[in-house]
PDB file of C-alpha atoms in Angstrom:
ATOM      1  CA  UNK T   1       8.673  20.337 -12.826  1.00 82.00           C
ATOM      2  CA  UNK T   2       7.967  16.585 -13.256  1.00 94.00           C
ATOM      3  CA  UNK T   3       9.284  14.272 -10.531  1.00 96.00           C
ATOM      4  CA  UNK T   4       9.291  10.223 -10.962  1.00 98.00           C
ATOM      5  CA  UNK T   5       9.069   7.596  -8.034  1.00 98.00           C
ATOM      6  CA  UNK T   6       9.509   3.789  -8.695  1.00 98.00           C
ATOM      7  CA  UNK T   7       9.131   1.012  -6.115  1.00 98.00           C
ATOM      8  CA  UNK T   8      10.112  -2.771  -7.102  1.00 98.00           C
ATOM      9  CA  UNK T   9       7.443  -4.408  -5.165  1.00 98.00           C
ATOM     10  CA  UNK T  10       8.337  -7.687  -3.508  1.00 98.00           C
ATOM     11  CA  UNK T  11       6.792 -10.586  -1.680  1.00 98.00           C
ATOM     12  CA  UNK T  12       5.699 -10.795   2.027  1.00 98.00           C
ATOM     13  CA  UNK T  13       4.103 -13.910   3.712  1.00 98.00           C
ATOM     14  CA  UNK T  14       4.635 -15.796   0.323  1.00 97.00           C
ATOM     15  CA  UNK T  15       4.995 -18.928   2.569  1.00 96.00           C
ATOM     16  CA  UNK T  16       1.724 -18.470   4.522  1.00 97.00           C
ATOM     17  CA  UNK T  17      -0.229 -17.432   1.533  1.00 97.00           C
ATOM     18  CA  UNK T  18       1.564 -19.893  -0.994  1.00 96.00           C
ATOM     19  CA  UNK T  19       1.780 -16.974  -3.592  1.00 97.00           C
ATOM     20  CA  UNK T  20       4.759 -14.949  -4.103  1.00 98.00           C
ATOM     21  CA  UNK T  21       3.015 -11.200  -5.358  1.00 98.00           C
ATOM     22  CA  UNK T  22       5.168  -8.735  -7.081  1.00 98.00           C
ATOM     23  CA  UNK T  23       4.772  -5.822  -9.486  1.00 98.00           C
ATOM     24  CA  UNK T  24       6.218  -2.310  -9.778  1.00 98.00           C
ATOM     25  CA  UNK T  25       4.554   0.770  -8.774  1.00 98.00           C
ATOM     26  CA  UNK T  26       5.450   4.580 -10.430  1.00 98.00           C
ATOM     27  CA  UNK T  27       4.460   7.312  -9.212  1.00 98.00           C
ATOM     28  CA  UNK T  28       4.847  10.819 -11.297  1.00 98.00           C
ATOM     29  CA  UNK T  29       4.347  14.694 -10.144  1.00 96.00           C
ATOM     30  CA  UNK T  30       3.326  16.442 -12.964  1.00 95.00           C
ATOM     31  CA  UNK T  31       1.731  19.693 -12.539  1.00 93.00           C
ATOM     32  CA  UNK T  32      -1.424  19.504 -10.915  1.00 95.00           C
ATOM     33  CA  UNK T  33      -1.618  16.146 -11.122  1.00 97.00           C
ATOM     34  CA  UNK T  34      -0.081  12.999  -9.596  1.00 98.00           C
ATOM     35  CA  UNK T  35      -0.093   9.820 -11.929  1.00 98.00           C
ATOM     36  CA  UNK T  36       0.156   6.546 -10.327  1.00 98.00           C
ATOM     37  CA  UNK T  37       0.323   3.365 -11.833  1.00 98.00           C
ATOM     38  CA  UNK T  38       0.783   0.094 -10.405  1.00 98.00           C
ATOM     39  CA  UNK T  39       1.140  -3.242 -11.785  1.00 98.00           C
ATOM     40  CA  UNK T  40       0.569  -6.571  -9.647  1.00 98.00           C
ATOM     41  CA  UNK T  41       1.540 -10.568 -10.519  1.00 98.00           C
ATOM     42  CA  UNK T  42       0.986 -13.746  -8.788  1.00 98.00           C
ATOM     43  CA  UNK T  43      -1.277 -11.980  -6.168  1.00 98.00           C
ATOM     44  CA  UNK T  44      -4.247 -14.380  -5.135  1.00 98.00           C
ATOM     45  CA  UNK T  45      -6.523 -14.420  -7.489  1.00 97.00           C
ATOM     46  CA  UNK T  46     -10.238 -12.957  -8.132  1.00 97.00           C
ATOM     47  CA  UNK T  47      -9.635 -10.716  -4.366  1.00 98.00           C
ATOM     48  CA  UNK T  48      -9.765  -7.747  -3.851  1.00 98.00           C
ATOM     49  CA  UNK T  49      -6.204  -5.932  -3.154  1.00 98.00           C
ATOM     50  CA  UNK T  50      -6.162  -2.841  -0.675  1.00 98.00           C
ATOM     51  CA  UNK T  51      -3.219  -0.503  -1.731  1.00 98.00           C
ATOM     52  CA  UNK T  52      -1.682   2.119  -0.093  1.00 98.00           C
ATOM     53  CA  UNK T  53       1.429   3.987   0.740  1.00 98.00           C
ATOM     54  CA  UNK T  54       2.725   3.603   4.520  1.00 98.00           C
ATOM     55  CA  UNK T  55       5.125   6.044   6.420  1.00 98.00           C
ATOM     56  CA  UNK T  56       5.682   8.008   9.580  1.00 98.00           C
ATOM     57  CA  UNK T  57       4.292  11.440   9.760  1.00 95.00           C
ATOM     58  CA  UNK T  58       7.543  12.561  11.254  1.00 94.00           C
ATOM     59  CA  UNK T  59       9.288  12.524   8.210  1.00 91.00           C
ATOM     60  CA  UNK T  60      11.341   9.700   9.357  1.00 97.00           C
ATOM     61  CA  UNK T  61      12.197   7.492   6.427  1.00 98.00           C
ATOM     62  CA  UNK T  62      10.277   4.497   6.597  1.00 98.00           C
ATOM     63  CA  UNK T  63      11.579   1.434   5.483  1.00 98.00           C
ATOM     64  CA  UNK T  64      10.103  -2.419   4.535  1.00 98.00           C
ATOM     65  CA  UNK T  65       8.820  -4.872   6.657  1.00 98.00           C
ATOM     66  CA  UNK T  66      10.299  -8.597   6.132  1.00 97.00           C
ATOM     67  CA  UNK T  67       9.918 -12.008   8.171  1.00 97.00           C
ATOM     68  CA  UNK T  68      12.050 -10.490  10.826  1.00 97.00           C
ATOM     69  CA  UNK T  69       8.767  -8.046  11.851  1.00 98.00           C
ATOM     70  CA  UNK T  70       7.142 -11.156  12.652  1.00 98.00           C
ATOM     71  CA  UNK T  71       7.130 -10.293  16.249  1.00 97.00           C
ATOM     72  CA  UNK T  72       5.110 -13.181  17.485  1.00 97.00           C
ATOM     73  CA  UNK T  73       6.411 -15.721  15.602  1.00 97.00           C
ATOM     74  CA  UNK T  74       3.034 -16.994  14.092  1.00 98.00           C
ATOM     75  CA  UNK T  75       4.498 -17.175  10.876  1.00 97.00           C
ATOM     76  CA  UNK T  76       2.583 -13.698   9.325  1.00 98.00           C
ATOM     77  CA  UNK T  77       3.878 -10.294   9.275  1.00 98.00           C
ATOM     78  CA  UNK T  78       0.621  -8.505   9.889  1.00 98.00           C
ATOM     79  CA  UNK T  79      -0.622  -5.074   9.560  1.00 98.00           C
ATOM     80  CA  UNK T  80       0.387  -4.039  13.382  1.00 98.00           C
ATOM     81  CA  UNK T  81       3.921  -5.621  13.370  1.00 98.00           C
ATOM     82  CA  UNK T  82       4.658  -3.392   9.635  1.00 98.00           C
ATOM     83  CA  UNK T  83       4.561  -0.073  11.970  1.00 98.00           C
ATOM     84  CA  UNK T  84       7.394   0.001  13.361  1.00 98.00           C
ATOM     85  CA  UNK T  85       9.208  -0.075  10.508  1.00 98.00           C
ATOM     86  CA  UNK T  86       6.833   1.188   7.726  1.00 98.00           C
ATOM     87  CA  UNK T  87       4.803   4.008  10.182  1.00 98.00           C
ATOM     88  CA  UNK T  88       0.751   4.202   9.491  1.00 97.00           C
ATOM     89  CA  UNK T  89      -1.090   4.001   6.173  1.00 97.00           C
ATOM     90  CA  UNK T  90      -1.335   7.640   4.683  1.00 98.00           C
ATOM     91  CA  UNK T  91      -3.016   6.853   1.401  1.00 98.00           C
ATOM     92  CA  UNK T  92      -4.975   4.701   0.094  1.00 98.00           C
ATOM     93  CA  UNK T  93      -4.764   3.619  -3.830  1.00 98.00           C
ATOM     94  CA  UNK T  94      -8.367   3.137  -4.402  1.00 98.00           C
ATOM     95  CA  UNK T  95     -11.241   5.210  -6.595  1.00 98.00           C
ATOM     96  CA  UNK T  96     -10.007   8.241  -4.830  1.00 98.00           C
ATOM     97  CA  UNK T  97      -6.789   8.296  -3.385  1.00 98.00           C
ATOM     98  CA  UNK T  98      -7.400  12.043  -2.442  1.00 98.00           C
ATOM     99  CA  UNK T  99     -10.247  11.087   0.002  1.00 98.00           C
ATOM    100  CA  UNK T 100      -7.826   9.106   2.225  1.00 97.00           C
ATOM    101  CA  UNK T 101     -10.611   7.092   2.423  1.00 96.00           C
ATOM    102  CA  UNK T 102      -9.190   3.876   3.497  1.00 96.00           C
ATOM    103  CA  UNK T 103     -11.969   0.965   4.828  1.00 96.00           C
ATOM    104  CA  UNK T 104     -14.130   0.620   1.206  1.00 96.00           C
ATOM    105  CA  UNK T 105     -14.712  -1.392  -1.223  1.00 97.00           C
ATOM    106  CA  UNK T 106     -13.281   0.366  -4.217  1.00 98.00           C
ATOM    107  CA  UNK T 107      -9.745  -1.488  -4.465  1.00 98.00           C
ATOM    108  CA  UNK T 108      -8.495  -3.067  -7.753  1.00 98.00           C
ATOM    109  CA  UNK T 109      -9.410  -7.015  -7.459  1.00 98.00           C
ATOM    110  CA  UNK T 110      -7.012  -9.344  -9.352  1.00 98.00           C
ATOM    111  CA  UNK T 111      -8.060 -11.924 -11.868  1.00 98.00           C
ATOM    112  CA  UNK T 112      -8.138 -15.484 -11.994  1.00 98.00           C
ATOM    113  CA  UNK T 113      -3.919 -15.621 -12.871  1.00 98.00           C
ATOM    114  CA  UNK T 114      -3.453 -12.881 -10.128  1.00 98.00           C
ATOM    115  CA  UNK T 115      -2.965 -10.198 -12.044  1.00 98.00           C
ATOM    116  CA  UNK T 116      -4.074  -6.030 -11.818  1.00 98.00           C
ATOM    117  CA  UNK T 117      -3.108  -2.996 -13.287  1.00 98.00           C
ATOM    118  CA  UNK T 118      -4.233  -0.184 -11.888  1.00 98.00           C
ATOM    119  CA  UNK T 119      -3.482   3.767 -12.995  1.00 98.00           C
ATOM    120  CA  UNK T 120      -5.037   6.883 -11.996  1.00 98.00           C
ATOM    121  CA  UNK T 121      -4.845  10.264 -12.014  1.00 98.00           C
ATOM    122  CA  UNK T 122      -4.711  12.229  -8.715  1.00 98.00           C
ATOM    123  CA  UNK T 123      -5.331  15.890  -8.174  1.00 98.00           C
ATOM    124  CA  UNK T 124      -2.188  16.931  -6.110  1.00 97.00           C
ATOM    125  CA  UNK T 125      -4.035  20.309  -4.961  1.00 97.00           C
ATOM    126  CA  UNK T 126      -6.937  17.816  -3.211  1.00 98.00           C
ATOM    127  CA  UNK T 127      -4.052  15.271  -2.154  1.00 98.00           C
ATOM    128  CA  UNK T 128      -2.109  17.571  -0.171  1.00 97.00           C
ATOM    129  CA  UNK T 129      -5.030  19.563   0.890  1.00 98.00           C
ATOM    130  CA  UNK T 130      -6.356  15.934   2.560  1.00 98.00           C
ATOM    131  CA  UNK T 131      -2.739  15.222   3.738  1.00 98.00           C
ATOM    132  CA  UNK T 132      -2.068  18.193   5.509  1.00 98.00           C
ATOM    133  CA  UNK T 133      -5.526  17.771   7.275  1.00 98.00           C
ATOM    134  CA  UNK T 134      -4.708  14.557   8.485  1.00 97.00           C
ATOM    135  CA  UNK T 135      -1.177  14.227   8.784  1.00 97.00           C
ATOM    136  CA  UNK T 136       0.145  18.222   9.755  1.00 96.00           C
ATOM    137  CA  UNK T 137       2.063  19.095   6.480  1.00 95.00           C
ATOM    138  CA  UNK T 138       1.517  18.942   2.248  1.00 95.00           C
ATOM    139  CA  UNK T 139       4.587  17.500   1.847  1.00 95.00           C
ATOM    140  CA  UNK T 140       4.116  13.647   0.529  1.00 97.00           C
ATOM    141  CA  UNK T 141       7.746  12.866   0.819  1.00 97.00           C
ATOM    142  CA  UNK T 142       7.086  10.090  -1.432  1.00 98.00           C
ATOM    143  CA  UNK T 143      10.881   8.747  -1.351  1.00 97.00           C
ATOM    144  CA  UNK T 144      10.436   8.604   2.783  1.00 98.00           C
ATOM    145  CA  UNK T 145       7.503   6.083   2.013  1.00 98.00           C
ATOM    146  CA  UNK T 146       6.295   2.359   1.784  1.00 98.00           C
ATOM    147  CA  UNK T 147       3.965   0.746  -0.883  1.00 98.00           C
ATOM    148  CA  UNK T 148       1.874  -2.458   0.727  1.00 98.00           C
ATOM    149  CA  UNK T 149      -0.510  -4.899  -1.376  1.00 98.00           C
ATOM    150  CA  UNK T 150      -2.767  -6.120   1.315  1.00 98.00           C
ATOM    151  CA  UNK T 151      -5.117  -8.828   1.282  1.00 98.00           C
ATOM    152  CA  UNK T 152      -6.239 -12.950   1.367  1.00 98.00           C
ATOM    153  CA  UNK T 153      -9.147 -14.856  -0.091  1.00 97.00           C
ATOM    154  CA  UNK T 154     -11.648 -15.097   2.704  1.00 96.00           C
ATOM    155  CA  UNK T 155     -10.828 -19.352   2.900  1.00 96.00           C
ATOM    156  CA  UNK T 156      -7.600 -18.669   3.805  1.00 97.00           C
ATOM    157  CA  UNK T 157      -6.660 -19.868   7.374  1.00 96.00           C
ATOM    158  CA  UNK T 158      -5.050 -17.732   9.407  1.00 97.00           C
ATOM    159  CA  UNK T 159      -3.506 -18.045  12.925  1.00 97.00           C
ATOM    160  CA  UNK T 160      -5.813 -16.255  15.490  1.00 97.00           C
ATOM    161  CA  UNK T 161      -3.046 -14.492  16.217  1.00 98.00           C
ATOM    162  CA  UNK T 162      -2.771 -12.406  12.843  1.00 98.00           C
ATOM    163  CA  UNK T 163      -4.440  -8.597  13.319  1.00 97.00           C
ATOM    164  CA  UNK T 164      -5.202  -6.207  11.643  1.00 96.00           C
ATOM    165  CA  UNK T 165      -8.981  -5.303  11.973  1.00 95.00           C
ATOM    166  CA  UNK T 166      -9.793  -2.063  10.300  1.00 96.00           C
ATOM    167  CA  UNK T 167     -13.079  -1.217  10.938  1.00 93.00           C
ATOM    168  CA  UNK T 168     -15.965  -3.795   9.476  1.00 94.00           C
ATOM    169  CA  UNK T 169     -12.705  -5.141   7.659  1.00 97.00           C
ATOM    170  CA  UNK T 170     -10.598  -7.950   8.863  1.00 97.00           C
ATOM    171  CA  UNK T 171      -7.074  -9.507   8.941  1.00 97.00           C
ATOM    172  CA  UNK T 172      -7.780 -11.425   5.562  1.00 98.00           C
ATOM    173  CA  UNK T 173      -8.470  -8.086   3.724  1.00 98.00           C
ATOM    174  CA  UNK T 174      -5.576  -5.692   5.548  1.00 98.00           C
ATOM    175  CA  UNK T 175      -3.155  -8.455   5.810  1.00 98.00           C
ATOM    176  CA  UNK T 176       0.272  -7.528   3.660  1.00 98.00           C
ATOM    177  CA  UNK T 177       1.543  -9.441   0.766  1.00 98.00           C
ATOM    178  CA  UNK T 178       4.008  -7.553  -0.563  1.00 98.00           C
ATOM    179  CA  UNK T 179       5.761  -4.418  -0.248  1.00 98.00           C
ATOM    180  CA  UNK T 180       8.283  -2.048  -1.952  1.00 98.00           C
ATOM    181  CA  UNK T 181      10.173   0.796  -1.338  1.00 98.00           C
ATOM    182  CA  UNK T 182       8.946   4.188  -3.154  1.00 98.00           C
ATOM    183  CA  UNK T 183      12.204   5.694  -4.739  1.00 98.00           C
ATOM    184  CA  UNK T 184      13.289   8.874  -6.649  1.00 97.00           C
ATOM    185  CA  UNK T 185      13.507   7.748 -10.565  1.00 96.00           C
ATOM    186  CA  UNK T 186      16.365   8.445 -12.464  1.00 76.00           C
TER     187      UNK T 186
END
């Protein structure tokens, strides 16, 4: 049985960045496999974008972060102050999703108007395999989750007070610039 997710991916820290990135994201269950495809505009250009889809392990439903998450007012909702709303990033859109290997280097990086596409295949037996591993069950729940865009140009000055540090990687590379919610298609 097939099953189709859509998210309508919008803006976040537009102001502070001085972009406004959206796109669309689709996600479908097809057999073994799980197709995603995402499509990115206005993101800043020639950087490279981490991807991933956020939630709480719980099975709460997790929903987007907007300005309002900005919990110390610095002007940036960063990667810390998403959580609360959004959980922890499960899985990363990268090479190979089914890795959950999220600190690398192997993210789509937009071009000089802003722009990626990026579509891949996913082997749902290795995805859920991974998931379960990390996160207790094999269940995805894709329409309890988040998609986030991440990332800055290196020149971009941030507040001292944005966070976000994932291992070598800092708040210019995990930062979020736009999010949507994963839905059930019609």
């Amino acid at each position: 049985m097939t099953k189709k997710y859509v998210a309508n991916i919008v803006p976040l820290n537009a102001e502070g960045i001085g972009t406004a990135p959206h796109g669309t994201a689709t996600f479908v269950e097809d057999g073994d496999q799980l197709h995603v495809a995402i499509e990115m505009f206005d993101t800043p250009a020639n950087t490279q974008h981490w991807e991933h889809f956020h939630g709480f392990p719980d099975g709460k439903a997790a929903q987007i972060a907007t300005m309002a998450q900005d919990a110390n007012h610095d002007g940036f909702v960063d990667l810390p102050e998403t959580e609360p709303v959004s959980g922890t990033t499960m899985v990363p859109f990268d090479n190979a999703p089914h890795h959950m290997d999220v600190p690398n280097d192997n993210y789509p990086v937009a071009d000089a108007q802003g722009h990626f596409a990026y579509e891949i295949d996913v082997p749902l037996a290795d995805l859920k395999a991974k998931f379960k591993e990390v996160f207790g069950t094999d269940d995805l729940e894709l329409d309890k989750r988040v998609i986030y865009i991440h990332g800055v140009p290196q020149d971009l000055a941030l507040p001292a007070t944005v966070a976000g540090e994932v291992g070598a990687y800092d708040a210019h590379v995990t930062l979020p610039i736009a999010v949507g919610k994963i839905e059930v298609a019609d």
